[in-house]
PDB file of C-alpha atoms in Angstrom:
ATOM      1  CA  UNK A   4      -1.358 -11.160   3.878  1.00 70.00           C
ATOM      2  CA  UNK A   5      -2.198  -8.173   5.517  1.00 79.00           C
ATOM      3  CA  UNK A   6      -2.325  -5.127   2.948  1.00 89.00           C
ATOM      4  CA  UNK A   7      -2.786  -1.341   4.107  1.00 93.00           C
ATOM      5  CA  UNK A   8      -4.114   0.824   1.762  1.00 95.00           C
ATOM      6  CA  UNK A   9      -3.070   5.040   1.911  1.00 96.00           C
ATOM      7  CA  UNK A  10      -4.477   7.476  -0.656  1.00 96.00           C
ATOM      8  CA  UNK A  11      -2.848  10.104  -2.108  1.00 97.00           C
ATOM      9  CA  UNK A  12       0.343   8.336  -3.254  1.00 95.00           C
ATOM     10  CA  UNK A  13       1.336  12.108  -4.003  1.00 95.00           C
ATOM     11  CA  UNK A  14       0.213  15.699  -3.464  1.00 96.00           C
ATOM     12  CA  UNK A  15       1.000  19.140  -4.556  1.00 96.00           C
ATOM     13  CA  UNK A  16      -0.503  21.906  -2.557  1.00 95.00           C
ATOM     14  CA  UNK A  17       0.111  25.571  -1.530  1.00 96.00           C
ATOM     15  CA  UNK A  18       1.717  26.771   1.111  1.00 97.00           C
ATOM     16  CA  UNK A  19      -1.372  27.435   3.565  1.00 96.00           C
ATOM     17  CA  UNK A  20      -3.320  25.089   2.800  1.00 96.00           C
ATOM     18  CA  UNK A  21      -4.464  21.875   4.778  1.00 97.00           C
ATOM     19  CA  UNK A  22      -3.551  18.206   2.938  1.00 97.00           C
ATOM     20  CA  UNK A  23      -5.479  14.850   4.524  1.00 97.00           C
ATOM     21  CA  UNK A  24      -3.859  10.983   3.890  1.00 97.00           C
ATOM     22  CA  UNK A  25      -6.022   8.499   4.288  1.00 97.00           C
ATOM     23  CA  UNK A  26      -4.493   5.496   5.629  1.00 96.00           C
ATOM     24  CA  UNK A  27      -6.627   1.949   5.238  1.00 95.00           C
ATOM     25  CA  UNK A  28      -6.497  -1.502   6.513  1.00 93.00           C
ATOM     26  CA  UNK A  29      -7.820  -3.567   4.031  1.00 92.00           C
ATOM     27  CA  UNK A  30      -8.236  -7.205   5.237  1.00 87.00           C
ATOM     28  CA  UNK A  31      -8.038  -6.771   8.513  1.00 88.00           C
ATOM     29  CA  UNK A  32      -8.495  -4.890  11.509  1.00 88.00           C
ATOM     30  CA  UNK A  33      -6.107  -2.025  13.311  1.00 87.00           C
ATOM     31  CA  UNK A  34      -7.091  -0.591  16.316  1.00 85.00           C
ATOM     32  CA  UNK A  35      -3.824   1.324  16.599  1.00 88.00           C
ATOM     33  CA  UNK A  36      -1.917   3.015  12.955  1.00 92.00           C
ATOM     34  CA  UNK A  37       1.406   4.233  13.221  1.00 93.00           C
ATOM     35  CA  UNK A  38       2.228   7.551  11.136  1.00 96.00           C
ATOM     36  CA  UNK A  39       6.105   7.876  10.069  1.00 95.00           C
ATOM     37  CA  UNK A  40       7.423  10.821   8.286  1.00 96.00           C
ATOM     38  CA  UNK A  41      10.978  10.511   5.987  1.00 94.00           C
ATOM     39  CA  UNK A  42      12.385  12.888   4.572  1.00 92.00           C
ATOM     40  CA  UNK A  43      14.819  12.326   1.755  1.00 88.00           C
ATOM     41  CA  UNK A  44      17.648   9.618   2.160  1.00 86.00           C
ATOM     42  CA  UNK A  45      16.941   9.151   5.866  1.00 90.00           C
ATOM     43  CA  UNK A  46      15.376   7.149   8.515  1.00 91.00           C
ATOM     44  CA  UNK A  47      11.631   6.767   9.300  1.00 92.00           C
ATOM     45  CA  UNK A  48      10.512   8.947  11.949  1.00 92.00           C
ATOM     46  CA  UNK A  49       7.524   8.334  14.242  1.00 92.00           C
ATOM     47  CA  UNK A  50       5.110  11.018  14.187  1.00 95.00           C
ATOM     48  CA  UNK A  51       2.157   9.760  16.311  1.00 94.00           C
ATOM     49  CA  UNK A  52       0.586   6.928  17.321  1.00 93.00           C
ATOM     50  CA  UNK A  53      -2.980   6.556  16.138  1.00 92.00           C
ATOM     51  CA  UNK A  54      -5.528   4.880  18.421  1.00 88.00           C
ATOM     52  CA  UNK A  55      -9.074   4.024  17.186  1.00 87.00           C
ATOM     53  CA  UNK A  56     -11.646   5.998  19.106  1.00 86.00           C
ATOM     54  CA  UNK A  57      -9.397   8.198  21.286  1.00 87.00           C
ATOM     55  CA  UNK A  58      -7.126  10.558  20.752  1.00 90.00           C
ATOM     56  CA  UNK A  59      -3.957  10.223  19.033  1.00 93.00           C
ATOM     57  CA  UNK A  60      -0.676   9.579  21.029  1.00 93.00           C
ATOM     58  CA  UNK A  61       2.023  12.531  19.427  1.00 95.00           C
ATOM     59  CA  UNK A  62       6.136  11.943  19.878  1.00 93.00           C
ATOM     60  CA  UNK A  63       7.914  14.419  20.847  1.00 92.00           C
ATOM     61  CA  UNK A  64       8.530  17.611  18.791  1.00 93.00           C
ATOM     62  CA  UNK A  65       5.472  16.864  16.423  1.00 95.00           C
ATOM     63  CA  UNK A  66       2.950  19.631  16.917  1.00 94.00           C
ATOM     64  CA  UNK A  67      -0.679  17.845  17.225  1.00 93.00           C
ATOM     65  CA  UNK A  68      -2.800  21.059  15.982  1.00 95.00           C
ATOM     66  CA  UNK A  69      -0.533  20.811  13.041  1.00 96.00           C
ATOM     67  CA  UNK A  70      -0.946  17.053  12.252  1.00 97.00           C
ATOM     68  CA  UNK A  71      -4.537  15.968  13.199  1.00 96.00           C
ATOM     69  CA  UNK A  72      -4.863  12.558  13.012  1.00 95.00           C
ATOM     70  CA  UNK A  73      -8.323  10.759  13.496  1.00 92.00           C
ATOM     71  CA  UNK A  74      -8.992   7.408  13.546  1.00 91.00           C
ATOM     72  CA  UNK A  75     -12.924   6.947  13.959  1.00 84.00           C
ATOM     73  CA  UNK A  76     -12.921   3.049  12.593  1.00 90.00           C
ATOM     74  CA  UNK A  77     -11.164   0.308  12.982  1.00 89.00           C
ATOM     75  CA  UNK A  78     -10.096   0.411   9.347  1.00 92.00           C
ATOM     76  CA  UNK A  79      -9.256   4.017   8.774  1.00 94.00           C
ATOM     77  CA  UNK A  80      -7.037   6.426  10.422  1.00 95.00           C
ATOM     78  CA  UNK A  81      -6.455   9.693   8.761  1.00 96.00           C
ATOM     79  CA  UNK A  82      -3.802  12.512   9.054  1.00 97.00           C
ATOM     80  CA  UNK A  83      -4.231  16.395   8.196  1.00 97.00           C
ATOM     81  CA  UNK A  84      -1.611  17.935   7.731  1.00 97.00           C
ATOM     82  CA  UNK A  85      -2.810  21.841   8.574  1.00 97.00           C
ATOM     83  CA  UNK A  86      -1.715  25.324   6.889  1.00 96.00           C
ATOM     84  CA  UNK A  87       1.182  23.557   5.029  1.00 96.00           C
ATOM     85  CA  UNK A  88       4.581  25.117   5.093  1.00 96.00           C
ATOM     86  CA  UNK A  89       7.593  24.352   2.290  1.00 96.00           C
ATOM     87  CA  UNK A  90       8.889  22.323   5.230  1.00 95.00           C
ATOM     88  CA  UNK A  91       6.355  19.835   5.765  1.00 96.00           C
ATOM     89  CA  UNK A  92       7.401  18.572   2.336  1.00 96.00           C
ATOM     90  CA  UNK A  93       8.059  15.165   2.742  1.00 96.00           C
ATOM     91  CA  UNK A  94       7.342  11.609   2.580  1.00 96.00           C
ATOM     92  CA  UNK A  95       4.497  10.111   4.726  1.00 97.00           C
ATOM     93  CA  UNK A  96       3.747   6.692   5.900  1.00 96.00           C
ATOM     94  CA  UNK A  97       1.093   4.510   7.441  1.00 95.00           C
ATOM     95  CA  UNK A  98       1.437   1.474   9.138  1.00 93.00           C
ATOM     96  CA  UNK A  99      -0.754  -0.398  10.961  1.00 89.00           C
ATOM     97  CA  UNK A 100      -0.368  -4.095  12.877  1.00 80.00           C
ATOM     98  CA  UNK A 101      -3.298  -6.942  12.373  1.00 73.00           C
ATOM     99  CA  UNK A 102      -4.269  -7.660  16.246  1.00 67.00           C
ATOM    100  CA  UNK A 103      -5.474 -11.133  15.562  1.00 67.00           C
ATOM    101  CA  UNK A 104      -1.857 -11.904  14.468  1.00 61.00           C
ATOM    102  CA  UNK A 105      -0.487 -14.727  17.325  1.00 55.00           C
ATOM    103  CA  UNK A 106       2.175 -13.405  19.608  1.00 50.00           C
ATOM    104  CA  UNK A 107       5.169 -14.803  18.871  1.00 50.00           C
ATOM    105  CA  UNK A 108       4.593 -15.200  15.297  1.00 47.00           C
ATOM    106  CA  UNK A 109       5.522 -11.831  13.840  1.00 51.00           C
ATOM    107  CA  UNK A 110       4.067 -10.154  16.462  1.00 56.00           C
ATOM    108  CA  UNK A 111       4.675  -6.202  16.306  1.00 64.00           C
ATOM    109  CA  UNK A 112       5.693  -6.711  12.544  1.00 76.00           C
ATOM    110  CA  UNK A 113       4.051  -4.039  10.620  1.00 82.00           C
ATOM    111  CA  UNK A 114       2.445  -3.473   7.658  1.00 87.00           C
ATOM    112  CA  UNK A 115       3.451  -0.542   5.372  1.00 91.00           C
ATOM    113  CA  UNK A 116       0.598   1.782   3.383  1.00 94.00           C
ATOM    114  CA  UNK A 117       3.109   2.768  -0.413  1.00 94.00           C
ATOM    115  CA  UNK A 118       3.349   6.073   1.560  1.00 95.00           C
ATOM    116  CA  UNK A 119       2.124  10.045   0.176  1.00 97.00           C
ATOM    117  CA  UNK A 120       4.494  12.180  -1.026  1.00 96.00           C
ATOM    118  CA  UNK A 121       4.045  15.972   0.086  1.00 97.00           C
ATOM    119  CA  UNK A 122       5.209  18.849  -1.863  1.00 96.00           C
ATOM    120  CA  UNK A 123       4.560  21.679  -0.987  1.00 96.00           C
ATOM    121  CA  UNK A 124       4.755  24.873  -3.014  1.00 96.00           C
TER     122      UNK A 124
ATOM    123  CA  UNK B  27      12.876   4.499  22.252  1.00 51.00           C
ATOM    124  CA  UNK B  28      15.944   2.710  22.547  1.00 58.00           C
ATOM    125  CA  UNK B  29      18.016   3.641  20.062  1.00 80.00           C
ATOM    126  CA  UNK B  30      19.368   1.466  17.496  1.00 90.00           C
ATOM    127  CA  UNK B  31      22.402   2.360  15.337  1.00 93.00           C
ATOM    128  CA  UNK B  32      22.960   1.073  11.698  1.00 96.00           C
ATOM    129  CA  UNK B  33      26.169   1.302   9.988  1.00 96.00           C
ATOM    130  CA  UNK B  34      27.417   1.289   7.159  1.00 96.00           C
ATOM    131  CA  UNK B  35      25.013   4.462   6.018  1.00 95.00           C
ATOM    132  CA  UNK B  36      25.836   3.432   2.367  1.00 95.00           C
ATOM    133  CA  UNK B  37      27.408   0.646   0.861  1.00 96.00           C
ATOM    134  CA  UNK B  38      28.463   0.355  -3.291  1.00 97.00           C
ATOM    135  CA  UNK B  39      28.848  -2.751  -4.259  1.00 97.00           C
ATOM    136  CA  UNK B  40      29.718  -4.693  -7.448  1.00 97.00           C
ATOM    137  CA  UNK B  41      26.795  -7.269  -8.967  1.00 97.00           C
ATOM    138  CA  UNK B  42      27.903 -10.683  -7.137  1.00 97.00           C
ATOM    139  CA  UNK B  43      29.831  -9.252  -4.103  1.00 98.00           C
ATOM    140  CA  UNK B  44      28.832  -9.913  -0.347  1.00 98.00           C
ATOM    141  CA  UNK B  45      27.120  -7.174   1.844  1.00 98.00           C
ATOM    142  CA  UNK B  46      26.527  -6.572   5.093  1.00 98.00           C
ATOM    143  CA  UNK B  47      24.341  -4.215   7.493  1.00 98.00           C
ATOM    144  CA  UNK B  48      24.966  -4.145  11.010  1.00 98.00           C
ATOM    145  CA  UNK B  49      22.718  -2.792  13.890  1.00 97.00           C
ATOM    146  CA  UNK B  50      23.410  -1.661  17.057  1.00 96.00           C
ATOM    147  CA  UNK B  51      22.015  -1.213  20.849  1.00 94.00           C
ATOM    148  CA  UNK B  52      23.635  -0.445  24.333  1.00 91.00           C
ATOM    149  CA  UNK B  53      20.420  -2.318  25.663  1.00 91.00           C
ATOM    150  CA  UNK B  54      19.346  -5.487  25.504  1.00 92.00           C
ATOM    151  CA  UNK B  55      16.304  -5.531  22.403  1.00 91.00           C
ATOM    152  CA  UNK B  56      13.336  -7.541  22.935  1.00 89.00           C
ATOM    153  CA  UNK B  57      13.282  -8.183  19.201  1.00 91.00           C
ATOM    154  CA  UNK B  58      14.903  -7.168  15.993  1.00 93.00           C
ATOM    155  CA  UNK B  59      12.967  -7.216  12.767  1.00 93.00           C
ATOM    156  CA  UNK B  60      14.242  -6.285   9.186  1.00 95.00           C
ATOM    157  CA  UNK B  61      12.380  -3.831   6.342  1.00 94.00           C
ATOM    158  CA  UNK B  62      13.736  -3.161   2.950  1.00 96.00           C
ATOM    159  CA  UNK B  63      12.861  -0.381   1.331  1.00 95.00           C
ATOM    160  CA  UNK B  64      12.871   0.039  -2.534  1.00 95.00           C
ATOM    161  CA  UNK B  65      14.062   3.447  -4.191  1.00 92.00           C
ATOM    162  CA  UNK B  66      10.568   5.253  -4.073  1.00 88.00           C
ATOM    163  CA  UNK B  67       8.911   2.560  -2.532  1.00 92.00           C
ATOM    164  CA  UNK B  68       8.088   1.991   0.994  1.00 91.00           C
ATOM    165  CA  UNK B  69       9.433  -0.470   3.631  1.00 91.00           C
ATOM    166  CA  UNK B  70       8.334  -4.321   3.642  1.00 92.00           C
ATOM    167  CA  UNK B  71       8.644  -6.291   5.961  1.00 90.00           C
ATOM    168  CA  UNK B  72      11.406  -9.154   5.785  1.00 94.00           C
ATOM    169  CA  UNK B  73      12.016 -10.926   9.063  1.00 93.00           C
ATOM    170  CA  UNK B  74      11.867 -10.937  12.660  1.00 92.00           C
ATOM    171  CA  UNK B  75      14.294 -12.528  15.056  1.00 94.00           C
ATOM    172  CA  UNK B  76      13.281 -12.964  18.707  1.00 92.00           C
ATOM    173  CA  UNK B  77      15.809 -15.674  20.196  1.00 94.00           C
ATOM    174  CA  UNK B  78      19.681 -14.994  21.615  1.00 96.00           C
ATOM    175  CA  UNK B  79      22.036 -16.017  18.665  1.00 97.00           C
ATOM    176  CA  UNK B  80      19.089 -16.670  16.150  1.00 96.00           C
ATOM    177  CA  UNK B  81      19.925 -16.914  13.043  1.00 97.00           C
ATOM    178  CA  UNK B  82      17.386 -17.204   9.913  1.00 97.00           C
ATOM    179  CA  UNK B  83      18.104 -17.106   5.650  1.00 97.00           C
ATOM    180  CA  UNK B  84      16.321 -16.387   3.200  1.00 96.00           C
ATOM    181  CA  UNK B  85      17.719 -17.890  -0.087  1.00 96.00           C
ATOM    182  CA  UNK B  86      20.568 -15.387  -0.689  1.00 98.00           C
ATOM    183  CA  UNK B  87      19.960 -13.472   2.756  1.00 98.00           C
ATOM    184  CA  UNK B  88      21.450 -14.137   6.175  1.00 98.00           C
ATOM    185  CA  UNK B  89      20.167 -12.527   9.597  1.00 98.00           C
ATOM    186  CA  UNK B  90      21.497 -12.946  12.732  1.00 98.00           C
ATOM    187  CA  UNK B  91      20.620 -11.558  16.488  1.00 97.00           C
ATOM    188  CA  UNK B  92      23.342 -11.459  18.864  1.00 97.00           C
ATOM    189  CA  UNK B  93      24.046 -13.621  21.582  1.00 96.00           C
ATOM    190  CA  UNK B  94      23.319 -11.002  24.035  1.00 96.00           C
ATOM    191  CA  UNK B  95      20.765  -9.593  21.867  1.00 95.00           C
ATOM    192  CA  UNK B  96      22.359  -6.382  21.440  1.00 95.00           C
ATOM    193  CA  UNK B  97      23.328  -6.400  17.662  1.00 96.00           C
ATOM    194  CA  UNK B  98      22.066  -7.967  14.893  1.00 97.00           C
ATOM    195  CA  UNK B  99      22.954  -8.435  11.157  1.00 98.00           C
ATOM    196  CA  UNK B 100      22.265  -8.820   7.745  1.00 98.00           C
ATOM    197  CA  UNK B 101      24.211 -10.541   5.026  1.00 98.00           C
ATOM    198  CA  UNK B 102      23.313 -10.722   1.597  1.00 98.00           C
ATOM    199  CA  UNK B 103      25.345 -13.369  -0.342  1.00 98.00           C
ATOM    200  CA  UNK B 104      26.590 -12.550  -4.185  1.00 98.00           C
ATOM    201  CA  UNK B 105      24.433  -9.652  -4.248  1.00 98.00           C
ATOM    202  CA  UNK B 106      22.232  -8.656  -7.479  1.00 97.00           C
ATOM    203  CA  UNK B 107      20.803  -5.469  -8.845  1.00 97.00           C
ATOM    204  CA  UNK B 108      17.508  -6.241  -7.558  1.00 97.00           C
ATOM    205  CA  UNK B 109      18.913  -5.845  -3.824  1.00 98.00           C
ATOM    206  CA  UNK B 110      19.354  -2.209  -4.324  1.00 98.00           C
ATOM    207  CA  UNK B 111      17.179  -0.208  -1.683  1.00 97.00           C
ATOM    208  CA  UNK B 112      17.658   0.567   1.852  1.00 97.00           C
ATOM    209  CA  UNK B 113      17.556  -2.057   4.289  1.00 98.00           C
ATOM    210  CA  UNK B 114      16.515  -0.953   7.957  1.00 96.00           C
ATOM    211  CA  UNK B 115      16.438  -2.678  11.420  1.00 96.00           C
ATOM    212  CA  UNK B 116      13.834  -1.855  14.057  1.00 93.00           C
ATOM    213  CA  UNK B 117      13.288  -2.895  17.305  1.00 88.00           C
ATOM    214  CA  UNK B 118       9.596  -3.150  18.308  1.00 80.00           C
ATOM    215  CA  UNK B 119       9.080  -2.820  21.900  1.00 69.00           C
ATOM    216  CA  UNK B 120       5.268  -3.150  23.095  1.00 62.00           C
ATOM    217  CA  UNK B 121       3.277  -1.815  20.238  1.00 65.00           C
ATOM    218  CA  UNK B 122       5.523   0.467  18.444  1.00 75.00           C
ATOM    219  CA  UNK B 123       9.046   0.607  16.214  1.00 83.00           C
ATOM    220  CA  UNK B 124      12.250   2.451  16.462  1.00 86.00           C
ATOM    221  CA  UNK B 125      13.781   2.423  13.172  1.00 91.00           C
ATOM    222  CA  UNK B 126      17.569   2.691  12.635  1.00 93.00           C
ATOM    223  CA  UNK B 127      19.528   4.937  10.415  1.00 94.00           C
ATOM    224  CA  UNK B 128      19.343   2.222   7.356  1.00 96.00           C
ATOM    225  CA  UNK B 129      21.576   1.323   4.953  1.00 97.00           C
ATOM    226  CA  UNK B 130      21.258   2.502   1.470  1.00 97.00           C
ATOM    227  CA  UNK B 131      22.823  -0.376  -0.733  1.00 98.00           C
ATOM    228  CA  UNK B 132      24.103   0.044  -4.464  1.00 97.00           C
ATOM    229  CA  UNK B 133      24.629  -2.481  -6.718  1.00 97.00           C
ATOM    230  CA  UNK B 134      26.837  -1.912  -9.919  1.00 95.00           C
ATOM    231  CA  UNK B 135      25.920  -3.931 -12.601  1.00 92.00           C
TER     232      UNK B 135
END
C-alpha cells in the first residue's frame, strides 16, 4: 500500500529558530500533501494544502510566512516552520493521497506520514 | 468545511465491553471515512463508507452511514486492550478532510 515517509519523527529547537519536516511519498505519486497540526489530546487541524509546483493553499488563521511549505516534486513536500515560538510546539502531520487510486475505491482516503513532534524551548 | 461532530470525547471501558463513536453533520456528507489513531502514533486509515445506510465490519468492528447520510457510527464489539487510541471520522469533500473531534477510547484490562 501506499506508505508516506516524514523525517524528523521529533525535534527540539530554540525559540527563534527555523525547523523544516520533510514529508515523502514513497511508492507513489502526490501531486497535492496535506499538512495537519494536533496539539495534545485533540483533533487534527488542517494547516495548508500543499500543491506540487505552485504555491501552497493556507486555511484560515495559519500565517504562510510562518509555515513555508514547498513542494518542488511530486514526491516531496516540505514545511518550515520559521522563528519558532514555545507555541508552535506541537505535533505535525503529512498526508498525501495516491492519484492513480480509482474513484470510488477509497478515493480521498489518505495516507498518514508517523508525524514530527515539535518542542520548542 | 462542513463540520462534523464526534461524541463521546472519551469513553473508559472494561476489556470485553461494547463501544461506540458517533459522528455528526447538519449537511448531507458526500462520504464518511474512519482513522484510528494509536497513543503516539498517527492516524490510519480504516474504512470508507460512501452509500445511504451502508454498513461495513471488520471482524470485531461495525460502521455504519446514515440513511440520510448525515451521521455515521462505529461499534466495536467485546472490546480489547489493543483498541485503545482515538478513533476519528472525516468527511472528505473534493480533495481534502475535515476531521472530527475524535474519540479517545480506554480499555481497562
Amino acid at each position: 500500500g501506499a506508505v508516506v515517509s516524514q523525517h524528523p519523527s521529533w525535534v527540539i529547537c530554540k525559540s527563534g529558530t527555523s525547523v523544516k519536516i520533510e514529508c515523502r511519498s514513497l511508492d507513489f505519486q502526490a501531486t497535492t500533501m496535506f499538512w495537519y497540526r494536533q496539539f495534545p489530546k485533540q483533533s487534527l487541524m488542517l494547516m495548508a494544502t500543499s500543491n506540487e509546483g505552485s504555491k501552497a493553499t493556507y486555511e484560515q488563521g495559519v500565517e504562510k510566512d510562518k509555515f513555508l511549505i514547498n513542494h518542488a516534486s511530486l514526491t516531496l513536500s516540505t514545511l518550515t516552520v520559521t522563528s519558532a515560538h514555545p507555541e508552535d510546539s506541537s505535533f505535525y502531520i503529512c498526508s498525501a493521497r495516491d492519484v492513480k487510486r480509482p474513484t470510488g475505491s477509497g478515493a480521498n482516503v489518505l495516507t498518514f506520514g508517523a508525524g514530527s513532534r515539535l518542542t520548542v524551548l | 468545511g462542513q463540520q462534523v461532530m464526534q461524541i463521546p470525547q472519551y469513553q473508559h471501558v472494561q476489556e470485553g465491553e461494547d463501544f461506540t463513536t458517533y459522528c455528526n453533520s447538519s449537511t448531507t456528507l458526500s462520504n464518511i471515512q474512519w482513522y484510528k489513531q494509536r497513543p503516539g502514533g498517527h492516524p490510519v486509515f480504516l474504512i470508507q463508507l460512501v452509500k445511504s445506510g451502508e454498513v461495513k465490519k471488520q471482524k470485531r468492528l461495525t460502521f455504519q452511514f446514515g440513511e440520510a447520510k448525515k451521521n455515521s457510527s462505529l461499534h466495536i464489539t467485546a472490546t480489547q486492550t489493543t483498541d485503545v487510541g482515538t478513533y476519528f471520522c472525516a468527511e472528505g469533500a473534493g480533495n481534502m478532510l475535515t476531521f472530527g473531534g475524535g474519540t479517545r477510547l480506554m480499555v481497562k484490562p
